[in-house]
Amino acid sequence: MTLLPTSFRSVFLGVDVGTGSARAGLFNEDGKLLGSASSPIQIWKDGDCVEQSSTDIWLAICTAVKTACSLGNVSKEEVKGLGFAATCSLVAVDSEGEPVTVSLSGDTRRNIIVWMDHRAVKQAERINASNSPVLQYCGGGVSPEMEPPKLLWVKENLQESWSMAFRWMDLSDWLTYKATGDDTRSLCTTVCKWTYLGHAHMQQINEKDSRDMEACGWDDGFWEEIGLGDLVDGHHAKIGRSVAFPGHALGSGLTLNAAKELGLMAGTPVGTALIDAHAGGVGVMESVPASDSESIDDEDAISRRMVLICGTSTCHMAVSRTKLFIPGVWGPFWSAMLPEYWLTEGGQSSTGSLLDHIIENHVTSPHLANRAASRRISIFDMLNEMLESMKQDEGSPFIAALTNDIHILPDFHGNRSPIADPKSKGMISGLTLGASEKQLALLYLATVQGIAYGTRHIVEHCNANGHKVDTLLACGGLAKNRLFVQEHADIIGYPIILPRENESVLLGSAILGSVASKKYPTVREAMKAMNAAGQVVHQSKDVKVKKYHDAKYSIFRDLYEQQQKHRSLMAEALA
């Protein structure tokens, strides 16, 4: 029996480079996942310095794409468009496109400063002292996780690399450049991480082809004032001469070389990229039950939603028609995620990585991990089960009440939002000499709650400054953890919608490919066609649960106040 060719299908490929792996996912035109694969990537950590290799990442992408096509039974002819998303890490390449080291080790492979790298805290402080008007658009000051402080650090510490670098690129932009040879940057990366003022293009939104938009949103005075005036040279050639809306078709699609390495067709359309969290927003923001999307005016409805992209860190994305300046929260960023909307971006620098840290550093962790592995469940599932039986054994009114005397401030990697204090530290109140698995379960639950209180703080702060968020959508690895999602719903007091496809970042990337291929005219149209709602998790109706969390939230807020007091006492003592 001969199978009929299936090349009538339109399949869209999304590629997502996270902190620990490169992933590829194939979706049909309704946004259903056909196949996905993951390939690990290397990471070097040395104190505040965290580095990766663009060569290693590209090889991992090629492996993931080929495996996904094989698993999904998708031929290269069926792939009609491709989109990339990646962490907002900084890539350095020379005039030949070869890696330039950004590492004190001198290792030439290490040409990426990873997003979570905090080597440039002092440079960020100096930049923020400049009071440049561009700082208004990133919550009042740059974070050491953004690109200008990192660039300044390289210039001050690695002069040879600084002079060798021909292009400084966000990782997402480097991927589209590697794939197409087109050095057009994304409004998403440049606006969110480089202080580019995207609203300089507000009048150009209706131009048929905005691919060649002159990069008119750079503030040259800012770069000169902070000591990086050389980046203005050649019409900003090193940091981006042209900038485009996410999803715009780049160059002539995949180059022959890139197509061969990826196992795809040359000329396959490639869309301008997104940062991974922002791709998650595009992959989930229209995932609302049909009844909800029809009940409120459409333009207004999307502005009442906040997407939580829950992975190593958590990003909190909300959009609005008007620009809202919110102290300590990144943005407002024009068209950085959804064209013609202003984006507000809150965040917690360590969430998934914090839970891993708490679990892995406990004495009972190896034993628990072995038991979970033997049952083929995750360690989170194991801990969730333990908490359920502890609730029964102790006659606790609800699971959350088990942590009535353990309180955690989750700022183990600083506070990104809404306090914007990279020096903030994690705090645990209520430790005993206990070292049992039950003790670990309680620590884990208190950490989940601490993360959720942090999200509540961000939501309340955004709403106090002009947003009207009343619906949350969650995606990413942690959104697969039912306890994590339920605690967030109970603590924040809003329902949480989970998308039909949990691989929202991959779907958001694939949406960029669908727009580049002209299957859908705009990102918003593609989102409406390819996003779909899954389960809705409702907050507890028990008034005791609300009262309990209100009390714990008050303690959560108090922990940071205490820390500030402790800091000033110690600073005084050492003065």
Coordinates of C-alpha atoms in Angstrom, one line a residue:
M1 CA 0.0 0.0 0.0
T2 CA 1.4 3.4 -1.0
L3 CA 0.7 6.3 1.3
L4 CA -0.6 9.5 -0.3
P5 CA 1.7 12.5 0.1
T6 CA 0.7 14.7 3.1
S7 CA 2.3 17.8 1.7
F8 CA -1.2 19.4 1.6
R9 CA -0.8 20.1 5.3
S10 CA 0.5 23.4 6.5
V11 CA 2.8 22.8 9.5
F12 CA 4.6 25.6 11.4
L13 CA 7.8 25.0 13.4
G14 CA 8.6 26.8 16.6
V15 CA 12.1 26.8 18.1
D16 CA 12.7 27.8 21.8
V17 CA 16.1 28.1 23.4
G18 CA 15.7 28.0 27.1
T19 CA 18.4 28.1 29.8
G20 CA 19.1 24.4 29.8
S21 CA 17.8 23.1 26.4
A22 CA 16.8 23.9 22.8
R23 CA 13.4 22.7 21.9
A24 CA 11.5 22.3 18.7
G25 CA 7.7 21.9 18.2
L26 CA 5.5 21.4 15.1
F27 CA 2.0 22.7 15.0
N28 CA -0.9 22.5 12.5
E29 CA -2.8 25.6 11.5
D30 CA -5.2 25.2 14.4
G31 CA -2.3 25.3 16.9
K32 CA -2.3 21.5 17.8
L33 CA 1.0 20.1 18.6
L34 CA 2.1 17.3 16.2
G35 CA 5.5 16.5 17.6
S36 CA 8.3 18.1 19.7
A37 CA 11.8 17.3 20.9
S38 CA 14.4 18.7 23.2
S39 CA 18.2 18.8 23.2
P40 CA 20.4 19.9 26.1
I41 CA 22.7 22.9 25.9
Q42 CA 25.9 23.5 27.8
I43 CA 26.2 26.2 30.5
W44 CA 29.2 27.5 32.5
K45 CA 28.5 29.0 35.9
D46 CA 31.2 30.8 37.9
G47 CA 29.9 33.0 40.7
D48 CA 27.9 35.8 39.1
C49 CA 29.1 34.9 35.6
V50 CA 26.9 32.5 33.5
E51 CA 27.9 31.8 30.0
Q52 CA 27.0 29.7 26.9
S53 CA 28.1 28.9 23.4
S54 CA 26.2 29.9 20.3
T55 CA 27.9 27.1 18.3
D56 CA 26.6 24.6 20.9
I57 CA 23.1 26.1 20.9
W58 CA 22.8 25.9 17.1
L59 CA 23.9 22.3 17.0
A60 CA 21.3 21.5 19.7
I61 CA 18.6 23.3 17.7
C62 CA 19.5 21.2 14.6
T63 CA 19.2 18.0 16.6
A64 CA 15.9 19.0 18.2
V65 CA 14.3 20.1 14.8
K66 CA 15.3 16.9 13.0
T67 CA 14.0 14.7 16.0
A68 CA 10.7 16.7 16.2
C69 CA 10.1 16.2 12.4
S70 CA 10.8 12.5 12.8
L71 CA 8.6 12.0 15.9
G72 CA 5.8 14.1 14.4
N73 CA 6.0 12.4 11.0
V74 CA 6.4 15.7 9.3
S75 CA 8.3 16.1 6.0
K76 CA 10.4 19.2 5.3
E77 CA 8.1 20.1 2.5
E78 CA 5.2 20.5 4.9
V79 CA 7.0 23.0 7.1
K80 CA 5.6 26.3 5.7
G81 CA 7.1 28.7 8.3
L82 CA 9.5 28.9 11.2
G83 CA 9.8 31.1 14.2
F84 CA 12.5 31.4 17.0
A85 CA 12.3 32.4 20.6
A86 CA 15.1 32.4 23.1
T87 CA 16.3 33.7 26.5
C88 CA 17.4 37.4 26.4
S89 CA 21.0 36.5 26.5
L90 CA 23.8 38.6 24.8
V91 CA 25.8 37.1 21.9
A92 CA 29.1 38.4 20.5
V93 CA 30.3 37.5 17.0
D94 CA 33.1 38.9 14.8
S95 CA 32.9 40.1 11.2
E96 CA 32.9 36.5 9.9
G97 CA 30.1 35.5 12.3
E98 CA 32.5 33.5 14.5
P99 CA 32.2 33.6 18.3
V100 CA 34.0 36.3 20.3
T101 CA 34.6 35.3 24.0
V102 CA 32.8 37.2 26.7
S103 CA 34.5 35.2 29.4
L104 CA 37.3 36.1 31.8
S105 CA 38.4 32.5 31.2
G106 CA 39.3 33.5 27.6
D107 CA 37.5 30.3 26.3
T108 CA 36.5 31.2 22.7
R109 CA 33.4 29.0 22.8
R110 CA 31.9 31.1 25.6
N111 CA 30.5 34.0 23.5
I112 CA 27.1 34.4 25.3
I113 CA 26.4 36.2 28.6
V114 CA 23.3 34.4 29.8
W115 CA 20.2 36.4 30.8
M116 CA 20.6 35.4 34.5
D117 CA 24.2 36.5 34.7
H118 CA 24.6 39.3 37.4
R119 CA 28.2 40.3 36.7
A120 CA 27.1 43.9 35.8
V121 CA 25.3 45.0 39.0
K122 CA 27.7 47.9 39.4
Q123 CA 27.4 48.9 35.8
A124 CA 23.6 48.9 36.1
E125 CA 23.8 51.1 39.1
R126 CA 26.0 53.6 37.2
I127 CA 23.7 53.6 34.2
N128 CA 20.7 54.2 36.4
A129 CA 22.4 57.2 38.0
S130 CA 22.4 58.9 34.5
N131 CA 18.6 59.6 34.8
S132 CA 18.3 59.2 31.0
P133 CA 14.7 59.5 29.7
V134 CA 15.0 56.0 28.2
L135 CA 15.0 54.6 31.7
Q136 CA 11.4 55.5 32.2
Y137 CA 10.6 52.7 29.8
C138 CA 12.1 50.0 31.9
G139 CA 10.5 50.6 35.3
G140 CA 12.8 53.5 36.1
G141 CA 16.1 51.8 35.7
V142 CA 17.9 49.0 33.8
S143 CA 18.4 45.6 35.5
P144 CA 21.8 43.8 35.4
E145 CA 19.9 41.2 33.4
M146 CA 19.5 43.7 30.5
E147 CA 22.1 44.3 27.7
P148 CA 23.5 47.8 28.3
P149 CA 25.1 47.0 31.7
K150 CA 26.5 43.7 30.2
L151 CA 28.0 45.6 27.2
L152 CA 29.5 48.2 29.5
W153 CA 31.0 45.4 31.6
V154 CA 32.7 43.8 28.6
K155 CA 34.1 47.1 27.4
E156 CA 35.6 47.7 30.9
N157 CA 36.9 44.2 31.5
L158 CA 37.6 42.5 28.1
Q159 CA 39.0 45.2 25.8
E160 CA 40.2 42.7 23.2
S161 CA 36.8 41.1 22.9
W162 CA 35.2 44.6 22.7
S163 CA 37.3 45.6 19.7
M164 CA 36.8 42.2 18.0
A165 CA 33.0 42.1 18.3
F166 CA 31.4 43.1 15.0
R167 CA 27.8 42.4 16.1
W168 CA 26.2 42.4 19.6
M169 CA 22.9 40.5 19.4
D170 CA 20.2 39.2 21.6
L171 CA 20.1 35.4 21.3
S172 CA 16.7 35.4 19.4
D173 CA 18.1 37.9 16.8
W174 CA 21.3 35.9 16.4
L175 CA 19.2 32.8 15.7
T176 CA 17.2 34.5 12.9
Y177 CA 20.4 36.0 11.5
K178 CA 22.1 32.5 11.5
A179 CA 19.0 31.1 9.8
T180 CA 18.5 33.8 7.1
G181 CA 21.6 36.0 6.9
D182 CA 19.3 39.0 7.6
D183 CA 20.5 41.2 10.5
T184 CA 17.1 42.8 11.1
R185 CA 16.4 42.9 14.9
S186 CA 13.2 42.3 16.7
L187 CA 11.2 45.1 18.3
C188 CA 10.7 42.6 21.2
T189 CA 14.4 42.2 22.0
T190 CA 15.6 45.7 21.3
V191 CA 12.7 47.4 23.1
C192 CA 12.7 45.1 26.2
K193 CA 16.4 44.6 26.7
W194 CA 18.4 47.3 24.9
T195 CA 16.4 50.6 25.7
Y196 CA 15.2 50.9 22.1
L197 CA 12.2 53.2 22.0
G198 CA 9.8 51.2 19.8
H199 CA 7.1 53.9 19.8
A200 CA 9.3 55.8 17.4
H201 CA 7.6 53.6 14.8
M202 CA 4.0 54.3 15.8
Q203 CA 3.3 56.1 12.6
Q204 CA 4.8 53.3 10.5
I205 CA 2.6 50.4 11.8
N206 CA 0.4 50.5 8.6
E207 CA 3.3 50.4 6.1
K208 CA 3.0 47.2 4.1
D209 CA 6.6 46.3 4.6
S210 CA 8.1 47.4 7.9
R211 CA 11.1 45.1 7.5
D212 CA 13.3 47.9 6.5
M213 CA 12.3 50.3 9.2
E214 CA 15.3 52.5 9.9
A215 CA 16.3 52.0 13.5
C216 CA 15.0 55.4 14.6
G217 CA 14.3 54.4 18.2
W218 CA 17.9 54.5 19.5
D219 CA 18.7 57.3 21.9
D220 CA 22.3 58.2 20.9
G221 CA 22.7 60.6 23.9
F222 CA 22.0 57.7 26.3
W223 CA 24.7 55.5 24.8
E224 CA 27.2 58.4 24.8
E225 CA 26.4 59.3 28.4
I226 CA 27.0 55.8 29.7
G227 CA 30.3 55.4 27.9
L228 CA 29.2 53.3 25.0
G229 CA 29.1 56.0 22.3
D230 CA 31.0 53.7 19.9
L231 CA 27.9 51.6 19.5
V232 CA 26.2 54.6 17.7
D233 CA 28.8 54.4 14.9
G234 CA 27.7 53.2 11.4
H235 CA 24.0 53.9 12.1
H236 CA 24.1 51.5 15.1
A237 CA 25.6 48.7 12.9
K238 CA 26.8 46.6 15.9
I239 CA 23.5 46.7 17.8
G240 CA 20.9 46.9 15.0
R241 CA 20.4 49.1 11.9
S242 CA 16.9 47.9 11.1
V243 CA 14.2 46.7 13.5
A244 CA 10.9 44.9 12.6
F245 CA 7.7 43.8 14.3
P246 CA 7.7 40.2 15.5
G247 CA 6.6 37.8 12.7
H248 CA 7.9 39.8 9.7
A249 CA 9.4 37.6 7.0
L250 CA 13.2 38.0 7.1
G251 CA 15.5 37.9 4.0
S252 CA 14.6 35.2 1.6
G253 CA 13.8 32.7 4.3
L254 CA 16.2 29.9 5.3
T255 CA 19.6 30.0 3.5
L256 CA 20.8 26.9 1.8
N257 CA 23.3 26.2 4.5
A258 CA 20.9 26.7 7.4
A259 CA 18.2 24.6 5.7
K260 CA 20.7 21.8 5.2
E261 CA 21.8 21.9 8.8
L262 CA 18.2 21.9 10.1
G263 CA 16.9 19.3 7.6
L264 CA 14.4 21.8 6.1
M265 CA 13.7 23.4 2.7
A266 CA 15.8 26.4 1.6
G267 CA 13.6 29.5 1.4
T268 CA 11.2 28.4 4.2
P269 CA 9.9 31.7 5.6
V270 CA 11.4 32.8 9.0
G271 CA 9.7 35.4 11.2
T272 CA 11.4 38.1 13.3
A273 CA 11.8 36.5 16.7
L274 CA 10.6 37.0 20.3
I275 CA 12.2 36.6 23.7
D276 CA 11.0 33.2 25.1
A277 CA 8.7 34.6 27.7
H278 CA 7.1 36.9 25.2
A279 CA 6.6 34.0 22.8
G280 CA 4.8 32.3 25.7
G281 CA 2.5 35.3 25.9
V282 CA 1.7 35.1 22.2
G283 CA 1.1 31.3 22.6
V284 CA -1.4 31.7 25.4
M285 CA -3.0 35.1 25.6
E286 CA -6.0 34.3 23.5
S287 CA -6.5 30.9 25.2
V288 CA -9.8 31.8 26.8
P289 CA -13.0 29.7 26.9
A290 CA -15.3 30.8 24.1
S291 CA -17.9 32.2 26.5
D292 CA -15.3 34.5 28.1
S293 CA -14.0 35.9 24.8
E294 CA -17.5 36.8 23.7
S295 CA -18.7 38.4 26.9
I296 CA -16.5 41.5 27.0
D297 CA -15.6 43.9 24.2
D298 CA -12.6 42.2 22.5
E299 CA -10.2 45.1 22.6
D300 CA -10.9 45.5 26.3
A301 CA -10.8 41.8 27.2
I302 CA -7.2 41.2 26.3
S303 CA -6.1 44.1 28.5
R304 CA -7.7 42.4 31.6
R305 CA -5.5 39.3 31.3
M306 CA -2.0 38.6 32.7
V307 CA 0.0 35.7 31.4
L308 CA 2.4 33.9 33.8
I309 CA 5.2 32.2 32.0
C310 CA 6.4 29.8 34.7
G311 CA 9.8 28.2 34.1
T312 CA 13.3 28.7 35.6
S313 CA 12.0 32.2 36.3
T314 CA 8.5 33.6 36.0
C315 CA 7.5 36.5 33.7
H316 CA 4.2 38.3 34.2
M317 CA 2.9 39.8 30.9
A318 CA 0.0 42.3 30.6
V319 CA -0.9 44.5 27.6
S320 CA -2.7 47.8 27.4
R321 CA -3.8 50.3 24.7
T322 CA -2.3 53.2 26.7
K323 CA 1.2 53.4 28.1
L324 CA 1.4 52.8 31.8
F325 CA 4.5 53.7 33.7
I326 CA 4.8 51.4 36.7
P327 CA 7.7 51.8 39.2
G328 CA 9.8 48.7 39.5
V329 CA 8.1 46.9 36.6
W330 CA 9.6 46.7 33.1
G331 CA 8.0 48.7 30.3
P332 CA 5.9 50.2 28.9
F333 CA 7.3 48.5 25.8
W334 CA 5.5 49.4 22.5
S335 CA 4.6 46.5 20.2
A336 CA 7.2 44.3 22.0
M337 CA 4.8 41.3 22.2
L338 CA 1.5 42.2 20.6
P339 CA 1.7 44.8 17.8
E340 CA 0.1 48.1 18.7
Y341 CA -0.2 47.3 22.4
W342 CA 2.0 48.5 25.2
L343 CA 3.5 45.7 27.2
T344 CA 4.1 45.6 30.9
E345 CA 6.5 43.0 32.1
G346 CA 6.8 41.9 35.7
G347 CA 9.1 39.1 36.7
Q348 CA 10.6 36.9 39.4
S349 CA 14.2 36.0 38.6
S350 CA 14.1 32.6 40.4
T351 CA 11.0 30.4 40.6
G352 CA 11.5 26.9 39.1
S353 CA 15.3 27.2 39.8
L354 CA 14.4 28.2 43.5
L355 CA 12.2 25.1 44.0
D356 CA 15.0 22.9 42.6
H357 CA 17.5 24.6 44.9
I358 CA 15.3 24.1 48.0
I359 CA 14.6 20.5 47.1
E360 CA 18.1 19.5 46.0
N361 CA 19.9 21.0 49.0
H362 CA 17.8 19.0 51.5
V363 CA 19.4 16.0 53.1
T364 CA 16.4 13.7 52.1
S365 CA 16.4 14.8 48.5
P366 CA 18.4 11.9 46.9
H367 CA 16.2 9.3 48.6
L368 CA 13.0 11.0 47.6
A369 CA 14.2 11.4 44.0
N370 CA 15.0 7.7 43.8
R371 CA 11.5 6.8 45.1
A372 CA 9.9 9.2 42.6
A373 CA 11.9 7.8 39.8
S374 CA 11.0 4.2 40.7
R375 CA 7.3 5.2 40.4
R376 CA 8.0 7.2 37.2
I377 CA 6.5 10.4 38.7
S378 CA 8.2 13.8 39.3
I379 CA 9.5 14.8 42.7
F380 CA 6.9 17.5 42.7
D381 CA 4.1 14.9 42.3
M382 CA 5.7 12.9 45.2
L383 CA 5.8 16.0 47.5
N384 CA 2.2 16.9 46.5
E385 CA 1.0 13.4 47.5
M386 CA 2.9 13.7 50.8
L387 CA 1.3 17.0 51.6
E388 CA -2.1 15.5 50.9
S389 CA -1.6 12.7 53.4
M390 CA 0.0 15.1 56.0
K391 CA -3.2 17.2 55.8
Q392 CA -5.3 14.1 56.6
D393 CA -2.9 12.9 59.3
E394 CA -2.8 16.2 61.1
G395 CA -6.5 17.1 60.6
S396 CA -5.5 20.3 58.8
P397 CA -8.5 22.2 57.4
F398 CA -6.7 22.6 54.0
I399 CA -3.2 21.9 52.6
A400 CA -2.0 25.5 52.7
A401 CA -2.5 25.6 56.5
L402 CA 0.3 23.1 57.0
T403 CA 2.8 26.1 56.6
N404 CA 1.2 28.3 59.3
D405 CA 4.7 28.7 61.0
I406 CA 7.0 28.6 58.0
H407 CA 7.3 31.8 55.9
I408 CA 9.6 32.3 52.9
L409 CA 10.7 35.4 51.0
P410 CA 11.7 33.9 47.6
D411 CA 14.2 36.6 46.6
F412 CA 17.2 34.2 46.5
H413 CA 18.3 35.8 43.2
G414 CA 17.2 39.4 44.1
N415 CA 13.8 41.0 43.4
R416 CA 13.1 41.8 39.8
S417 CA 9.5 43.2 40.4
P418 CA 7.9 45.2 41.8
I419 CA 10.7 46.3 44.3
A420 CA 13.4 46.0 41.6
D421 CA 16.1 45.3 44.2
P422 CA 18.8 43.0 42.8
K423 CA 20.4 42.9 46.3
S424 CA 17.4 41.5 48.0
K425 CA 18.0 38.1 49.6
G426 CA 15.9 35.1 50.3
M427 CA 14.6 34.6 53.9
I428 CA 13.1 31.6 55.7
S429 CA 11.4 32.0 59.0
G430 CA 10.4 28.9 61.1
L431 CA 13.2 26.4 60.7
T432 CA 13.7 23.6 63.2
L433 CA 16.2 20.8 63.6
G434 CA 13.9 18.5 61.7
A435 CA 15.5 16.9 58.6
S436 CA 12.7 14.5 57.5
E437 CA 11.0 14.2 54.2
K438 CA 7.9 15.8 55.8
Q439 CA 10.1 18.8 56.7
L440 CA 11.2 19.1 53.0
A441 CA 7.5 18.9 51.9
L442 CA 6.7 21.8 54.2
L443 CA 9.7 23.8 52.9
Y444 CA 8.6 23.1 49.3
L445 CA 5.0 24.2 50.0
A446 CA 6.1 27.4 51.8
T447 CA 8.4 28.2 48.8
V448 CA 5.5 27.7 46.3
Q449 CA 3.4 30.0 48.5
G450 CA 6.2 32.6 48.7
I451 CA 6.4 32.6 44.9
A452 CA 2.6 33.1 44.7
Y453 CA 2.7 35.9 47.2
G454 CA 5.4 37.5 45.0
T455 CA 3.0 37.2 42.0
R456 CA 0.1 38.7 44.0
H457 CA 2.4 41.6 44.9
I458 CA 3.1 42.2 41.2
V459 CA -0.6 42.0 40.2
E460 CA -1.7 44.3 43.0
H461 CA 1.1 46.8 42.1
C462 CA 0.2 46.8 38.4
N463 CA -3.5 47.3 39.1
A464 CA -2.7 50.1 41.5
N465 CA -0.9 51.8 38.6
G466 CA -3.6 51.6 35.9
H467 CA -4.0 48.0 34.9
K468 CA -7.3 46.2 35.4
V469 CA -6.1 42.6 35.5
D470 CA -8.8 40.1 36.7
T471 CA -7.8 36.9 34.7
L472 CA -4.6 35.0 34.8
L473 CA -3.3 32.5 32.3
A474 CA -0.4 30.2 33.1
C475 CA 2.0 28.2 30.9
G476 CA 5.5 26.7 31.2
G477 CA 6.9 23.8 33.2
L478 CA 5.6 24.9 36.6
A479 CA 2.0 25.2 35.2
K480 CA 2.0 21.4 35.0
N481 CA 2.2 21.3 38.8
R482 CA -1.4 21.3 40.1
L483 CA -0.4 22.4 43.6
F484 CA 1.6 25.4 42.2
V485 CA -1.4 26.5 40.1
Q486 CA -4.0 26.0 42.8
E487 CA -2.0 28.0 45.4
H488 CA -1.6 30.8 42.9
A489 CA -5.4 30.9 42.3
D490 CA -6.1 30.8 46.1
I491 CA -3.5 33.4 47.0
I492 CA -4.2 35.9 44.2
G493 CA -8.0 35.3 44.2
Y494 CA -8.5 35.0 40.5
P495 CA -9.2 31.9 38.3
I496 CA -6.2 30.7 36.3
I497 CA -6.7 29.4 32.8
L498 CA -4.4 26.8 31.4
P499 CA -4.0 26.5 27.6
R500 CA -4.9 23.4 25.6
E501 CA -1.2 23.2 24.6
N502 CA 1.1 23.6 27.5
E503 CA 4.0 24.1 25.1
S504 CA 3.0 27.8 24.8
V505 CA 6.5 29.2 24.0
L506 CA 6.9 26.8 21.1
L507 CA 3.4 27.6 19.9
G508 CA 4.2 31.4 20.1
S509 CA 7.3 30.8 18.1
A510 CA 5.4 28.8 15.5
I511 CA 2.8 31.6 15.3
L512 CA 5.7 33.9 14.1
G513 CA 6.4 31.4 11.3
S514 CA 2.7 31.3 10.3
V515 CA 2.7 35.1 10.0
A516 CA 5.9 35.1 8.1
S517 CA 4.5 32.6 5.7
K518 CA 1.4 34.8 5.2
K519 CA -0.9 32.0 6.4
Y520 CA -2.3 34.6 8.8
P521 CA -2.2 38.4 8.2
T522 CA -1.3 39.5 11.7
V523 CA 0.1 38.0 14.9
R524 CA -3.3 38.7 16.6
E525 CA -5.2 36.8 13.9
A526 CA -2.8 33.9 14.2
M527 CA -3.2 33.9 18.0
K528 CA -7.0 33.8 17.7
A529 CA -6.7 30.8 15.3
M530 CA -4.0 28.9 17.1
N531 CA -4.6 29.6 20.8
A532 CA -7.1 27.4 22.7
A533 CA -8.1 27.1 26.4
G534 CA -7.7 24.0 28.5
Q535 CA -8.5 23.5 32.1
V536 CA -9.6 26.5 34.3
V537 CA -8.5 26.3 37.9
H538 CA -10.8 28.3 40.3
Q539 CA -9.8 29.9 43.6
S540 CA -11.2 28.3 46.8
K541 CA -14.6 29.5 47.9
D542 CA -13.7 28.9 51.5
V543 CA -13.4 32.2 53.4
K544 CA -10.9 30.6 55.8
V545 CA -8.5 30.0 53.0
K546 CA -8.7 33.7 52.0
K547 CA -8.2 34.8 55.6
Y548 CA -5.2 32.5 56.0
H549 CA -3.5 33.7 52.9
D550 CA -4.1 37.4 53.6
A551 CA -2.3 36.8 57.0
K552 CA 0.6 35.0 55.4
Y553 CA 0.8 37.7 52.6
S554 CA 1.1 40.3 55.3
I555 CA 4.0 38.4 56.8
F556 CA 5.6 38.0 53.3
R557 CA 5.5 41.8 52.9
D558 CA 6.9 42.3 56.4
L559 CA 9.9 40.0 55.7
Y560 CA 11.4 42.4 53.1
E561 CA 10.8 45.4 55.5
Q562 CA 12.7 43.5 58.2
Q563 CA 15.5 42.8 55.7
Q564 CA 15.8 46.5 54.9
K565 CA 16.0 47.4 58.5
H566 CA 18.7 44.7 59.1
R567 CA 20.7 46.0 56.1
S568 CA 20.7 49.6 57.3
L569 CA 21.7 48.5 60.9
M570 CA 24.7 46.6 59.5
A571 CA 25.7 49.4 57.1
E572 CA 25.7 51.8 60.1
A573 CA 27.8 49.3 62.1
L574 CA 30.3 49.1 59.3
A575 CA 30.4 52.8 58.4

